[in-house]
C-alpha cells in the first residue's frame, strides 16, 4: 500500500504510522477486501458503509482487528464468511456489532472464539433490535453450545444476554438506567437458574428447602454494572431447612462463579465469620441486638432476587421497623460519616484522585449522602424507601429534602461516573473503577464516551474537564448533605414525630408543652398544608423546629413568630432552602424566634436579615469605623434626605438584627456562640457603635438639608449610656450639641444654623419607619429642657465655669465625642475636663450633696410598685448603685489619677481597685452586681421587646431570662440574683459612706 492510500484511510480514524499500515493490510484484497489500493477508495458501497461504521467505533483499529479475526474464524468453516454479507444487509447489526468490537476487547475475543454468536445481535424479521432486557435465552444458548452440561449452557446464555445489553448500551438503544436495570435483571435470572440447578443436585430424598436469596448492594438497588460481585444474603425459613439450604447456597455460589461473577455473601450477619445461611428468626435476633449502623445502611438496598421470594419479602418486612429506626441511635449519623471517611482512608494514595467509585467526588460520595438522608427522613416518609440511588435521589428532591439544583447536579454526576465505570469495565470485562493514566487508554476512554475535540481542546481534555467539574460538584454536595447539621436534629426526633398528621401533631404538641395545641395545630396546617414544594420542605423542618420551640418558656409564641416570618418569605426561593441546607440556620432561627420578641419583631420587619444566621462571621459585631463609613456612604447615595435616612435606618435595623440574634445565641449556650457576644460589655459597645454610626450619617444628611455658614463647626457629644459605651437595645441616644461659629462670622446666624441642624437631625431619626426609633435626648444639656438645644463652645465653657452643679459634673464623666467635627469634640472635652475631674477632688459638701441626690433618686424615681430587690437599674445593688459609687470615686480622685478618666463603668471600677481606692472584694462584688443587672436588663428587653427594668419573681418572663442566660433553675437563679444584689449594695454603701 502506498503512503497516499494510507493517508486516505486517516479520515476513518485509524491510528497513524504502523497502525494505519496494519489497517490498510487488513482492509485490502488479502484481508477483508474492503479497500482498493489502486484507487485509494472503498471497494464498493457496502465497503464504504462498513468503513464508516468502523470509523464511529470507540477504537476503529480494535474494531477492525476483531472483525478480521471473526471473519478468519468463519473462513475456517465456510467459503464465504456470512458476517460480511449480514453486515451489508443489516444496518442495525452493523451498528451494534461494530460498536461492541470497538469498545470491548473481551466481548470481541468471545465472539471470535464463538463465531456463530454474532447472530444474536441481528435485527429480527419485524425490523426490531434484539431484546436487551437481561433475560436468559437458554434455547438459543443450547443450540450454540456443543456441551450437554447445564452450566456451560447457562454460561453461554449469560454471555449472549450480556452481549445484547452491551450492544444496546453502546448504540444508544438503552440509557444508563435501562442498562443498570437490565444487568440487575440478568443477575436475578442467573441466580434463579443457578438456584434451580443447585436444588436439582441435592441428595436424592432431600426435601426442597425454603431458601430466599436476597440481592444486596448494586444488584439490590438495580444499579449493577458490567463486572461486579453480586452481593446476597441467604435466608432460611426454619432450622429444619438449614442443612439443605446451606448445601444449595454453597452450590449456587460455585455455579455463579463458573457462569458469570462471584457471589459475595459478606454482608450477612457477622460477615464471613458467620453462618452462610440463617433463619429469619436468627436474622431478627442479630439485627435487634448486634447490628451496626452500616448494616442497616446496607439493608436499604435489599431486594428479593431468587429462591423463595415470599420468604424474602417476609424477611424484609420483619426487618423494616429496625431499618427505619436505626437513625435514632445517638451515634447513627456519625457512624455513616465515619464509614465514608474510612473508605477514603483505605484507598491507595496513588489511586485516590483517579478512583471514580470510592474516591472523593466519586460514586460513594453520592450513595452515602443519599443513604444517610434516606435513613433519617425515610422514617417518616415512605416515598424515600427506594433501594436504588437514582429513584431515592429523585424522591428526596420531590419531597423537598434536597434542593432541585443540588439534586440535578448529583443525578448528573451519578450518570457521568456510572457511564465512565461502564466503559472502563466493558473494555476488558474486568472489575475496575480507576481512570487510566496512559495516553492511549485515555484516548480510547474519551472516544468510548463519545467525546470529541473542540477548538482549543482535544477529546481527552474535554473528558477531563467534565470529570473534574462533576467530581468537584459531587464532593461539595456530599459535604453539604452528609454534614448537614439539621440531620442530627431530625434524627433525634422520634419517628412518630415526623408524621405531621393532625392527630399525631396534636398529640406531639401536647407532649412538647404547647399551651394551645389547637392553635399551634392551625399554624402547622397553614405551613404544611397542600402538595406544594414549600409545604413539603416545611414538613421536613417543623419536627425539628417544634423541639426547639418546646425548650422555650413560650413554645406557642415561637411557632407563631415562625409562621409570620415564613408567610413573609415563604415564596422567596432562598428562604426554605437556607433553613434546610445552610449550616445551623434552622435551629438558630428557632432559638431566636422562641426566645426574643425583640429579635422576632426585627426579623418580621427585616426578614432577609436571617441570612446572617448562616455563618458565625456574620454574627460578629462590626467595628465603629466600618459602621460609620458604611452608614455615611449609604446616606450619600441619596439626594433626597428622606431616602437617605431611610437607607441609614435600614442599615441600623440590620445591625440590630445581627446583634440581637448573636446575643441570644451566645447567651443560650446550646448553639455555637457568636464570637465575643457572651460579654455584656461587648454588647454595650456594639450597640453604642451602631448609634454612633447612625448619628454620624444623620448629621451628614441634616447638614445637607440645613446649609450652614461656611466654616461653622458642629459636633455631637455622647452622654449617659451612649457616652459610656453601655447602650442597651432600647436606649435613647443621650447627647449634647456643640458648635463653633466661623471666625468673624455672625454668631446669631451661626447659632440659628446650628439649632436648625440639631432639630433636623432629631426630626429625621424620629420619623415613622419600620424599625425601632433612635430617640435623641438632649435633656442633660445645661439648664435641661429650659436651656437652648445647642450651645457654642464658648457658651458651654462659660456655663460650666459659673453655674454648673455637682450632678452636672457627674453627668459629664461619661461625655465623649461621637460625630461631627473631631477637633471641636476634642476642644469640648478639654473644656469639661476641669469640671468632671475637679482639682483637689470634691468638697465635703459636694459629697454630701451626691449622697442626698442618690437617696432622692431611689425614693422618687423607683416606679410605684417596683420591687427594689429585683429592679435592675434602680434596685439594690443594681446598675445605678454601682455607677454612683464609681462616679463618686472618679470625681474625688481622677484629677490626680488619670487612669480613672474613662467613660466605662467597669474600667473605672477596675482602675479604682488597682489604685486602692476600693477594697478588692468590694470591687469584685460591684462588678458582678453591675454585670448581672446589665445582663438581666438586656435579657428582659430581648424577651419582652420593650423597655423594662423589673425582674419578675415568677412566670414565663423569669423562665425566659433564665434560659437566655444559660441557667437552669429559675428559683436558684433568683436566689443568686438577690444574693449578688445584696453584696453589691453593701459594697456600694461602704464606698458612698466612706469619710470624704
CSV table of N, CA, C and O in Angstrom, one decimal, residues 460-563:
chain,number,residue,atom,x,y,z
A,460,UNK,N,-9.7,14.1,25.0
A,460,UNK,CA,-9.3,13.7,26.3
A,460,UNK,C,-9.4,14.9,27.3
A,460,UNK,O,-9.9,14.8,28.4
A,461,UNK,N,-9.0,16.1,26.8
A,461,UNK,CA,-9.1,17.3,27.6
A,461,UNK,C,-10.6,17.6,27.9
A,461,UNK,O,-10.9,18.1,29.0
A,462,UNK,N,-11.4,17.4,26.9
A,462,UNK,CA,-12.9,17.6,27.1
A,462,UNK,C,-13.4,16.7,28.2
A,462,UNK,O,-14.1,17.1,29.1
A,463,UNK,N,-13.0,15.4,28.1
A,463,UNK,CA,-13.4,14.4,29.1
A,463,UNK,C,-12.9,14.8,30.5
A,463,UNK,O,-13.6,14.8,31.5
A,464,UNK,N,-11.6,15.2,30.6
A,464,UNK,CA,-11.0,15.5,31.9
A,464,UNK,C,-11.8,16.8,32.5
A,464,UNK,O,-12.0,16.8,33.7
A,465,UNK,N,-12.1,17.7,31.7
A,465,UNK,CA,-12.7,18.9,32.2
A,465,UNK,C,-14.1,18.6,32.8
A,465,UNK,O,-14.4,19.1,33.9
A,466,UNK,N,-14.8,17.7,32.1
A,466,UNK,CA,-16.2,17.4,32.6
A,466,UNK,C,-16.0,16.5,33.9
A,466,UNK,O,-16.8,16.6,34.8
A,467,UNK,N,-15.0,15.6,33.9
A,467,UNK,CA,-14.8,14.8,35.0
A,467,UNK,C,-14.5,15.6,36.3
A,467,UNK,O,-15.1,15.5,37.3
A,468,UNK,N,-13.6,16.6,36.1
A,468,UNK,CA,-13.2,17.5,37.2
A,468,UNK,C,-14.4,18.3,37.7
A,468,UNK,O,-14.6,18.4,38.9
A,469,UNK,N,-15.2,18.8,36.8
A,469,UNK,CA,-16.4,19.6,37.1
A,469,UNK,C,-17.4,18.7,37.9
A,469,UNK,O,-17.9,19.2,39.0
A,470,UNK,N,-17.7,17.5,37.5
A,470,UNK,CA,-18.6,16.6,38.2
A,470,UNK,C,-18.0,16.2,39.6
A,470,UNK,O,-18.8,16.3,40.6
A,471,UNK,N,-16.8,15.8,39.6
A,471,UNK,CA,-16.2,15.4,40.9
A,471,UNK,C,-16.2,16.5,41.9
A,471,UNK,O,-16.5,16.3,43.1
A,472,UNK,N,-15.8,17.7,41.5
A,472,UNK,CA,-15.8,18.9,42.4
A,472,UNK,C,-17.2,19.1,42.9
A,472,UNK,O,-17.4,19.4,44.1
A,473,UNK,N,-18.2,19.1,42.0
A,473,UNK,CA,-19.6,19.4,42.5
A,473,UNK,C,-20.1,18.3,43.4
A,473,UNK,O,-20.8,18.5,44.4
A,474,UNK,N,-19.8,17.0,43.1
A,474,UNK,CA,-20.2,15.9,43.9
A,474,UNK,C,-19.6,16.0,45.3
A,474,UNK,O,-20.2,15.8,46.3
A,475,UNK,N,-18.3,16.3,45.3
A,475,UNK,CA,-17.6,16.5,46.6
A,475,UNK,C,-18.2,17.6,47.4
A,475,UNK,O,-18.4,17.4,48.6
A,476,UNK,N,-18.5,18.7,46.8
A,476,UNK,CA,-19.1,19.8,47.5
A,476,UNK,C,-20.5,19.4,48.1
A,476,UNK,O,-20.8,19.7,49.3
A,477,UNK,N,-21.3,18.8,47.2
A,477,UNK,CA,-22.7,18.5,47.7
A,477,UNK,C,-22.7,17.3,48.7
A,477,UNK,O,-23.5,17.3,49.6
A,478,UNK,N,-21.7,16.4,48.5
A,478,UNK,CA,-21.6,15.3,49.5
A,478,UNK,C,-21.3,16.0,50.9
A,478,UNK,O,-22.0,15.6,51.9
A,479,UNK,N,-20.4,16.9,51.0
A,479,UNK,CA,-20.1,17.5,52.3
A,479,UNK,C,-21.3,18.3,52.8
A,479,UNK,O,-21.6,18.3,54.0
A,480,UNK,N,-22.0,19.0,51.9
A,480,UNK,CA,-23.2,19.8,52.2
A,480,UNK,C,-24.3,18.9,52.8
A,480,UNK,O,-24.9,19.3,53.8
A,481,UNK,N,-24.5,17.8,52.2
A,481,UNK,CA,-25.7,16.9,52.6
A,481,UNK,C,-25.3,16.0,53.7
A,481,UNK,O,-26.0,15.8,54.7
A,482,UNK,N,-24.1,15.4,53.6
A,482,UNK,CA,-23.7,14.4,54.7
A,482,UNK,C,-23.4,15.1,56.0
A,482,UNK,O,-23.7,14.5,57.0
A,483,UNK,N,-23.0,16.3,55.9
A,483,UNK,CA,-22.6,17.0,57.2
A,483,UNK,C,-23.6,18.1,57.5
A,483,UNK,O,-23.3,19.0,58.2
A,484,UNK,N,-24.8,18.0,56.9
A,484,UNK,CA,-25.9,19.0,57.2
A,484,UNK,C,-26.2,18.9,58.7
A,484,UNK,O,-26.7,17.9,59.2
A,485,UNK,N,-26.1,20.0,59.5
A,485,UNK,CA,-26.4,20.0,60.9
A,485,UNK,C,-27.8,19.6,61.2
A,485,UNK,O,-28.1,19.0,62.2
A,486,UNK,N,-28.7,19.8,60.3
A,486,UNK,CA,-30.1,19.5,60.5
A,486,UNK,C,-30.3,18.0,60.7
A,486,UNK,O,-31.3,17.6,61.3
A,487,UNK,N,-29.4,17.2,60.1
A,487,UNK,CA,-29.6,15.8,60.1
A,487,UNK,C,-29.6,15.2,61.5
A,487,UNK,O,-30.5,14.4,61.9
A,488,UNK,N,-28.7,15.7,62.4
A,488,UNK,CA,-28.7,15.2,63.8
A,488,UNK,C,-29.9,15.6,64.5
A,488,UNK,O,-30.5,14.8,65.2
A,489,UNK,N,-30.4,16.8,64.2
A,489,UNK,CA,-31.6,17.2,64.9
A,489,UNK,C,-32.8,16.4,64.4
A,489,UNK,O,-33.7,16.0,65.2
A,490,UNK,N,-32.9,16.1,63.1
A,490,UNK,CA,-34.1,15.3,62.6
A,490,UNK,C,-34.0,13.9,63.2
A,490,UNK,O,-35.0,13.3,63.6
A,491,UNK,N,-32.7,13.4,63.3
A,491,UNK,CA,-32.6,12.0,63.8
A,491,UNK,C,-33.0,11.9,65.2
A,491,UNK,O,-33.4,10.8,65.7
A,492,UNK,N,-32.9,13.0,66.0
A,492,UNK,CA,-33.3,12.9,67.4
A,492,UNK,C,-34.8,13.0,67.6
A,492,UNK,O,-35.3,12.7,68.7
A,493,UNK,N,-35.5,13.4,66.6
A,493,UNK,CA,-37.0,13.4,66.7
A,493,UNK,C,-37.5,12.0,66.5
A,493,UNK,O,-37.2,11.3,65.5
A,494,UNK,N,-38.3,11.5,67.4
A,494,UNK,CA,-38.9,10.1,67.2
A,494,UNK,C,-39.6,10.0,65.9
A,494,UNK,O,-40.2,11.0,65.4
A,495,UNK,N,-39.6,8.8,65.3
A,495,UNK,CA,-40.3,8.6,64.0
A,495,UNK,C,-41.7,9.1,64.0
A,495,UNK,O,-42.1,9.7,63.0
A,496,UNK,N,-42.4,8.9,65.1
A,496,UNK,CA,-43.8,9.3,65.1
A,496,UNK,C,-44.0,10.8,65.1
A,496,UNK,O,-45.0,11.4,64.6
A,497,UNK,N,-42.9,11.5,65.5
A,497,UNK,CA,-42.9,13.0,65.5
A,497,UNK,C,-42.7,13.5,64.1
A,497,UNK,O,-42.9,14.7,63.9
A,498,UNK,N,-42.3,12.7,63.2
A,498,UNK,CA,-42.0,13.2,61.8
A,498,UNK,C,-43.3,13.1,61.0
A,498,UNK,O,-43.3,13.7,59.9
A,499,UNK,N,-44.3,12.4,61.4
A,499,UNK,CA,-45.5,12.3,60.6
A,499,UNK,C,-46.5,13.3,61.2
A,499,UNK,O,-47.2,13.1,62.1
A,500,UNK,N,-46.6,14.4,60.5
A,500,UNK,CA,-47.4,15.5,61.0
A,500,UNK,C,-48.9,15.4,60.5
A,500,UNK,O,-49.4,16.3,60.0
A,501,UNK,N,-49.5,14.2,60.8
A,501,UNK,CA,-50.9,14.1,60.6
A,501,UNK,C,-51.6,14.9,61.7
A,501,UNK,O,-51.0,15.1,62.8
A,502,UNK,N,-52.8,15.4,61.5
A,502,UNK,CA,-53.5,16.2,62.5
A,502,UNK,C,-53.5,15.5,63.9
A,502,UNK,O,-53.2,16.2,64.9
A,503,UNK,N,-53.8,14.2,64.0
A,503,UNK,CA,-53.9,13.6,65.2
A,503,UNK,C,-52.5,13.4,65.9
A,503,UNK,O,-52.3,13.7,67.1
A,504,UNK,N,-51.6,13.0,65.1
A,504,UNK,CA,-50.2,12.8,65.6
A,504,UNK,C,-49.6,14.2,66.0
A,504,UNK,O,-48.9,14.3,67.0
A,505,UNK,N,-49.9,15.2,65.2
A,505,UNK,CA,-49.4,16.5,65.5
A,505,UNK,C,-49.9,17.1,66.8
A,505,UNK,O,-49.2,17.6,67.7
A,506,UNK,N,-51.3,16.9,67.0
A,506,UNK,CA,-51.9,17.4,68.2
A,506,UNK,C,-51.3,16.7,69.4
A,506,UNK,O,-51.0,17.4,70.5
A,507,UNK,N,-51.2,15.4,69.3
A,507,UNK,CA,-50.6,14.7,70.5
A,507,UNK,C,-49.2,15.1,70.8
A,507,UNK,O,-48.8,15.3,71.9
A,508,UNK,N,-48.4,15.3,69.7
A,508,UNK,CA,-47.0,15.7,69.9
A,508,UNK,C,-46.9,17.1,70.5
A,508,UNK,O,-46.1,17.4,71.4
A,509,UNK,N,-47.8,18.0,70.1
A,509,UNK,CA,-47.8,19.4,70.6
A,509,UNK,C,-48.1,19.4,72.1
A,509,UNK,O,-47.6,20.2,72.8
A,510,UNK,N,-49.0,18.5,72.5
A,510,UNK,CA,-49.4,18.4,73.9
A,510,UNK,C,-48.2,17.9,74.7
A,510,UNK,O,-47.8,18.4,75.8
A,511,UNK,N,-47.5,16.9,74.2
A,511,UNK,CA,-46.3,16.4,74.8
A,511,UNK,C,-45.2,17.4,75.0
A,511,UNK,O,-44.5,17.5,76.0
A,512,UNK,N,-45.1,18.2,73.9
A,512,UNK,CA,-44.0,19.2,73.9
A,512,UNK,C,-44.3,20.4,74.8
A,512,UNK,O,-43.4,21.3,74.9
A,513,UNK,N,-45.5,20.5,75.3
A,513,UNK,CA,-45.8,21.6,76.2
A,513,UNK,C,-46.4,22.8,75.6
A,513,UNK,O,-46.4,23.9,76.2
A,514,UNK,N,-47.0,22.7,74.4
A,514,UNK,CA,-47.7,23.9,73.9
A,514,UNK,C,-48.9,24.2,74.7
A,514,UNK,O,-49.7,23.3,74.9
A,515,UNK,N,-49.1,25.5,75.0
A,515,UNK,CA,-50.3,25.8,75.9
A,515,UNK,C,-51.6,25.7,75.1
A,515,UNK,O,-52.6,25.5,75.7
A,516,UNK,N,-51.5,26.0,73.8
A,516,UNK,CA,-52.7,26.0,73.0
A,516,UNK,C,-52.5,25.0,71.8
A,516,UNK,O,-52.2,25.5,70.7
A,517,UNK,N,-52.6,23.7,72.0
A,517,UNK,CA,-52.3,22.8,71.0
A,517,UNK,C,-53.2,23.0,69.7
A,517,UNK,O,-52.7,22.8,68.6
A,518,UNK,N,-54.4,23.4,70.0
A,518,UNK,CA,-55.3,23.6,68.8
A,518,UNK,C,-54.9,24.7,68.0
A,518,UNK,O,-54.8,24.7,66.7
A,519,UNK,N,-54.5,25.8,68.6
A,519,UNK,CA,-53.9,27.0,67.9
A,519,UNK,C,-52.6,26.7,67.2
A,519,UNK,O,-52.4,27.0,66.0
A,520,UNK,N,-51.8,25.9,67.9
A,520,UNK,CA,-50.5,25.5,67.3
A,520,UNK,C,-50.7,24.6,66.1
A,520,UNK,O,-50.0,24.7,65.0
A,521,UNK,N,-51.7,23.8,66.2
A,521,UNK,CA,-52.1,22.9,65.1
A,521,UNK,C,-52.5,23.7,63.8
A,521,UNK,O,-52.2,23.3,62.7
A,522,UNK,N,-53.3,24.7,64.1
A,522,UNK,CA,-53.7,25.6,63.0
A,522,UNK,C,-52.5,26.2,62.3
A,522,UNK,O,-52.4,26.3,61.0
A,523,UNK,N,-51.5,26.6,63.1
A,523,UNK,CA,-50.3,27.2,62.4
A,523,UNK,C,-49.6,26.1,61.6
A,523,UNK,O,-49.1,26.4,60.5
A,524,UNK,N,-49.5,24.9,62.1
A,524,UNK,CA,-48.8,23.8,61.4
A,524,UNK,C,-49.6,23.5,60.1
A,524,UNK,O,-48.9,23.3,59.1
A,525,UNK,N,-50.9,23.5,60.2
A,525,UNK,CA,-51.7,23.2,59.0
A,525,UNK,C,-51.5,24.2,57.9
A,525,UNK,O,-51.4,24.0,56.7
A,526,UNK,N,-51.4,25.5,58.4
A,526,UNK,CA,-51.2,26.6,57.5
A,526,UNK,C,-49.8,26.5,56.8
A,526,UNK,O,-49.7,26.8,55.6
A,527,UNK,N,-48.8,26.0,57.5
A,527,UNK,CA,-47.5,25.9,57.0
A,527,UNK,C,-47.3,24.7,56.1
A,527,UNK,O,-46.5,24.8,55.2
A,528,UNK,N,-47.9,23.6,56.5
A,528,UNK,CA,-47.6,22.3,55.8
A,528,UNK,C,-48.7,21.8,54.9
A,528,UNK,O,-48.6,20.8,54.3
A,529,UNK,N,-49.8,22.5,54.8
A,529,UNK,CA,-51.0,22.0,54.0
A,529,UNK,C,-50.7,22.1,52.6
A,529,UNK,O,-49.9,23.0,52.1
A,530,UNK,N,-51.3,21.2,51.8
A,530,UNK,CA,-51.2,21.2,50.4
A,530,UNK,C,-50.0,20.3,49.9
A,530,UNK,O,-49.4,19.6,50.7
A,531,UNK,N,-49.8,20.3,48.6
A,531,UNK,CA,-48.8,19.4,48.0
A,531,UNK,C,-47.7,20.2,47.4
A,531,UNK,O,-46.9,19.7,46.6
A,532,UNK,N,-47.6,21.5,47.7
A,532,UNK,CA,-46.5,22.3,47.1
A,532,UNK,C,-45.2,21.9,47.7
A,532,UNK,O,-45.1,21.3,48.7
A,533,UNK,N,-44.1,22.3,47.0
A,533,UNK,CA,-42.8,22.0,47.5
A,533,UNK,C,-42.5,22.7,48.8
A,533,UNK,O,-41.8,22.2,49.6
A,534,UNK,N,-43.0,24.0,48.9
A,534,UNK,CA,-42.8,24.7,50.1
A,534,UNK,C,-43.4,24.0,51.3
A,534,UNK,O,-42.8,23.8,52.4
A,535,UNK,N,-44.6,23.4,51.1
A,535,UNK,CA,-45.2,22.6,52.2
A,535,UNK,C,-44.4,21.4,52.5
A,535,UNK,O,-44.2,21.0,53.7
A,536,UNK,N,-43.8,20.8,51.5
A,536,UNK,CA,-43.0,19.6,51.7
A,536,UNK,C,-41.8,19.9,52.5
A,536,UNK,O,-41.4,19.1,53.4
A,537,UNK,N,-41.1,21.0,52.2
A,537,UNK,CA,-39.9,21.4,53.0
A,537,UNK,C,-40.3,21.7,54.4
A,537,UNK,O,-39.6,21.4,55.3
A,538,UNK,N,-41.4,22.4,54.6
A,538,UNK,CA,-41.9,22.8,55.9
A,538,UNK,C,-42.1,21.5,56.7
A,538,UNK,O,-41.8,21.4,57.9
A,539,UNK,N,-42.7,20.5,56.1
A,539,UNK,CA,-42.9,19.2,56.8
A,539,UNK,C,-41.6,18.6,57.3
A,539,UNK,O,-41.6,17.8,58.2
A,540,UNK,N,-40.5,18.8,56.5
A,540,UNK,CA,-39.2,18.3,56.9
A,540,UNK,C,-38.7,19.1,58.1
A,540,UNK,O,-38.1,18.6,59.0
A,541,UNK,N,-38.8,20.4,58.1
A,541,UNK,CA,-38.2,21.3,59.1
A,541,UNK,C,-39.0,21.3,60.4
A,541,UNK,O,-38.4,21.4,61.5
A,542,UNK,N,-40.3,21.3,60.3
A,542,UNK,CA,-41.1,21.6,61.5
A,542,UNK,C,-40.9,20.6,62.7
A,542,UNK,O,-40.9,21.0,63.8
A,543,UNK,N,-40.7,19.3,62.4
A,543,UNK,CA,-40.5,18.5,63.6
A,543,UNK,C,-39.3,18.9,64.4
A,543,UNK,O,-39.3,18.8,65.6
A,544,UNK,N,-38.2,19.3,63.7
A,544,UNK,CA,-37.0,19.8,64.4
A,544,UNK,C,-37.3,21.1,65.1
A,544,UNK,O,-37.0,21.3,66.3
A,545,UNK,N,-38.0,22.0,64.4
A,545,UNK,CA,-38.2,23.3,65.0
A,545,UNK,C,-39.2,23.2,66.2
A,545,UNK,O,-39.0,24.0,67.2
A,546,UNK,N,-40.1,22.3,66.1
A,546,UNK,CA,-41.0,22.2,67.3
A,546,UNK,C,-40.3,21.8,68.5
A,546,UNK,O,-40.6,22.3,69.6
A,547,UNK,N,-39.3,20.9,68.4
A,547,UNK,CA,-38.5,20.5,69.5
A,547,UNK,C,-37.7,21.7,70.1
A,547,UNK,O,-37.6,21.9,71.3
A,548,UNK,N,-37.2,22.6,69.2
A,548,UNK,CA,-36.5,23.8,69.7
A,548,UNK,C,-37.5,24.8,70.3
A,548,UNK,O,-37.2,25.3,71.4
A,549,UNK,N,-38.7,25.0,69.7
A,549,UNK,CA,-39.7,25.8,70.4
A,549,UNK,C,-40.1,25.3,71.7
A,549,UNK,O,-40.3,26.1,72.7
A,550,UNK,N,-40.1,24.0,71.8
A,550,UNK,CA,-40.6,23.4,73.1
A,550,UNK,C,-39.6,23.7,74.3
A,550,UNK,O,-40.0,23.6,75.4
A,551,UNK,N,-38.4,24.0,73.9
A,551,UNK,CA,-37.4,24.3,75.0
A,551,UNK,C,-37.6,25.7,75.6
A,551,UNK,O,-37.0,26.0,76.6
A,552,UNK,N,-38.4,26.5,74.9
A,552,UNK,CA,-38.6,27.9,75.3
A,552,UNK,C,-39.8,27.9,76.3
A,552,UNK,O,-40.6,27.1,76.3
A,553,UNK,N,-39.8,29.0,77.1
A,553,UNK,CA,-40.9,29.1,78.1
A,553,UNK,C,-42.2,29.3,77.4
A,553,UNK,O,-43.3,29.0,77.9
A,554,UNK,N,-42.2,29.9,76.2
A,554,UNK,CA,-43.5,30.1,75.4
A,554,UNK,C,-43.4,29.5,74.0
A,554,UNK,O,-43.1,30.2,73.0
A,555,UNK,N,-43.5,28.1,73.9
A,555,UNK,CA,-43.4,27.5,72.6
A,555,UNK,C,-44.4,28.1,71.6
A,555,UNK,O,-44.1,28.2,70.4
A,556,UNK,N,-45.6,28.4,72.1
A,556,UNK,CA,-46.6,28.9,71.1
A,556,UNK,C,-46.2,30.2,70.4
A,556,UNK,O,-46.4,30.4,69.2
A,557,UNK,N,-45.5,31.0,71.2
A,557,UNK,CA,-45.0,32.3,70.6
A,557,UNK,C,-43.9,32.0,69.5
A,557,UNK,O,-43.9,32.7,68.5
A,558,UNK,N,-43.1,31.1,69.8
A,558,UNK,CA,-42.0,30.7,68.9
A,558,UNK,C,-42.6,30.3,67.6
A,558,UNK,O,-42.2,30.7,66.5
A,559,UNK,N,-43.6,29.4,67.6
A,559,UNK,CA,-44.3,28.9,66.4
A,559,UNK,C,-45.0,30.0,65.7
A,559,UNK,O,-45.0,30.1,64.5
A,560,UNK,N,-45.7,30.9,66.4
A,560,UNK,CA,-46.4,32.0,65.8
A,560,UNK,C,-45.4,32.9,65.1
A,560,UNK,O,-45.6,33.3,63.9
A,561,UNK,N,-44.3,33.2,65.7
A,561,UNK,CA,-43.3,34.1,65.1
A,561,UNK,C,-42.7,33.4,63.8
A,561,UNK,O,-42.5,34.1,62.8
A,562,UNK,N,-42.5,32.1,63.9
A,562,UNK,CA,-42.0,31.4,62.7
A,562,UNK,C,-43.0,31.4,61.6
A,562,UNK,O,-42.7,31.6,60.4
A,563,UNK,N,-44.3,31.3,61.9
A,563,UNK,CA,-45.3,31.3,60.8
A,563,UNK,C,-45.3,32.7,60.2
A,563,UNK,O,-45.4,32.8,59.0
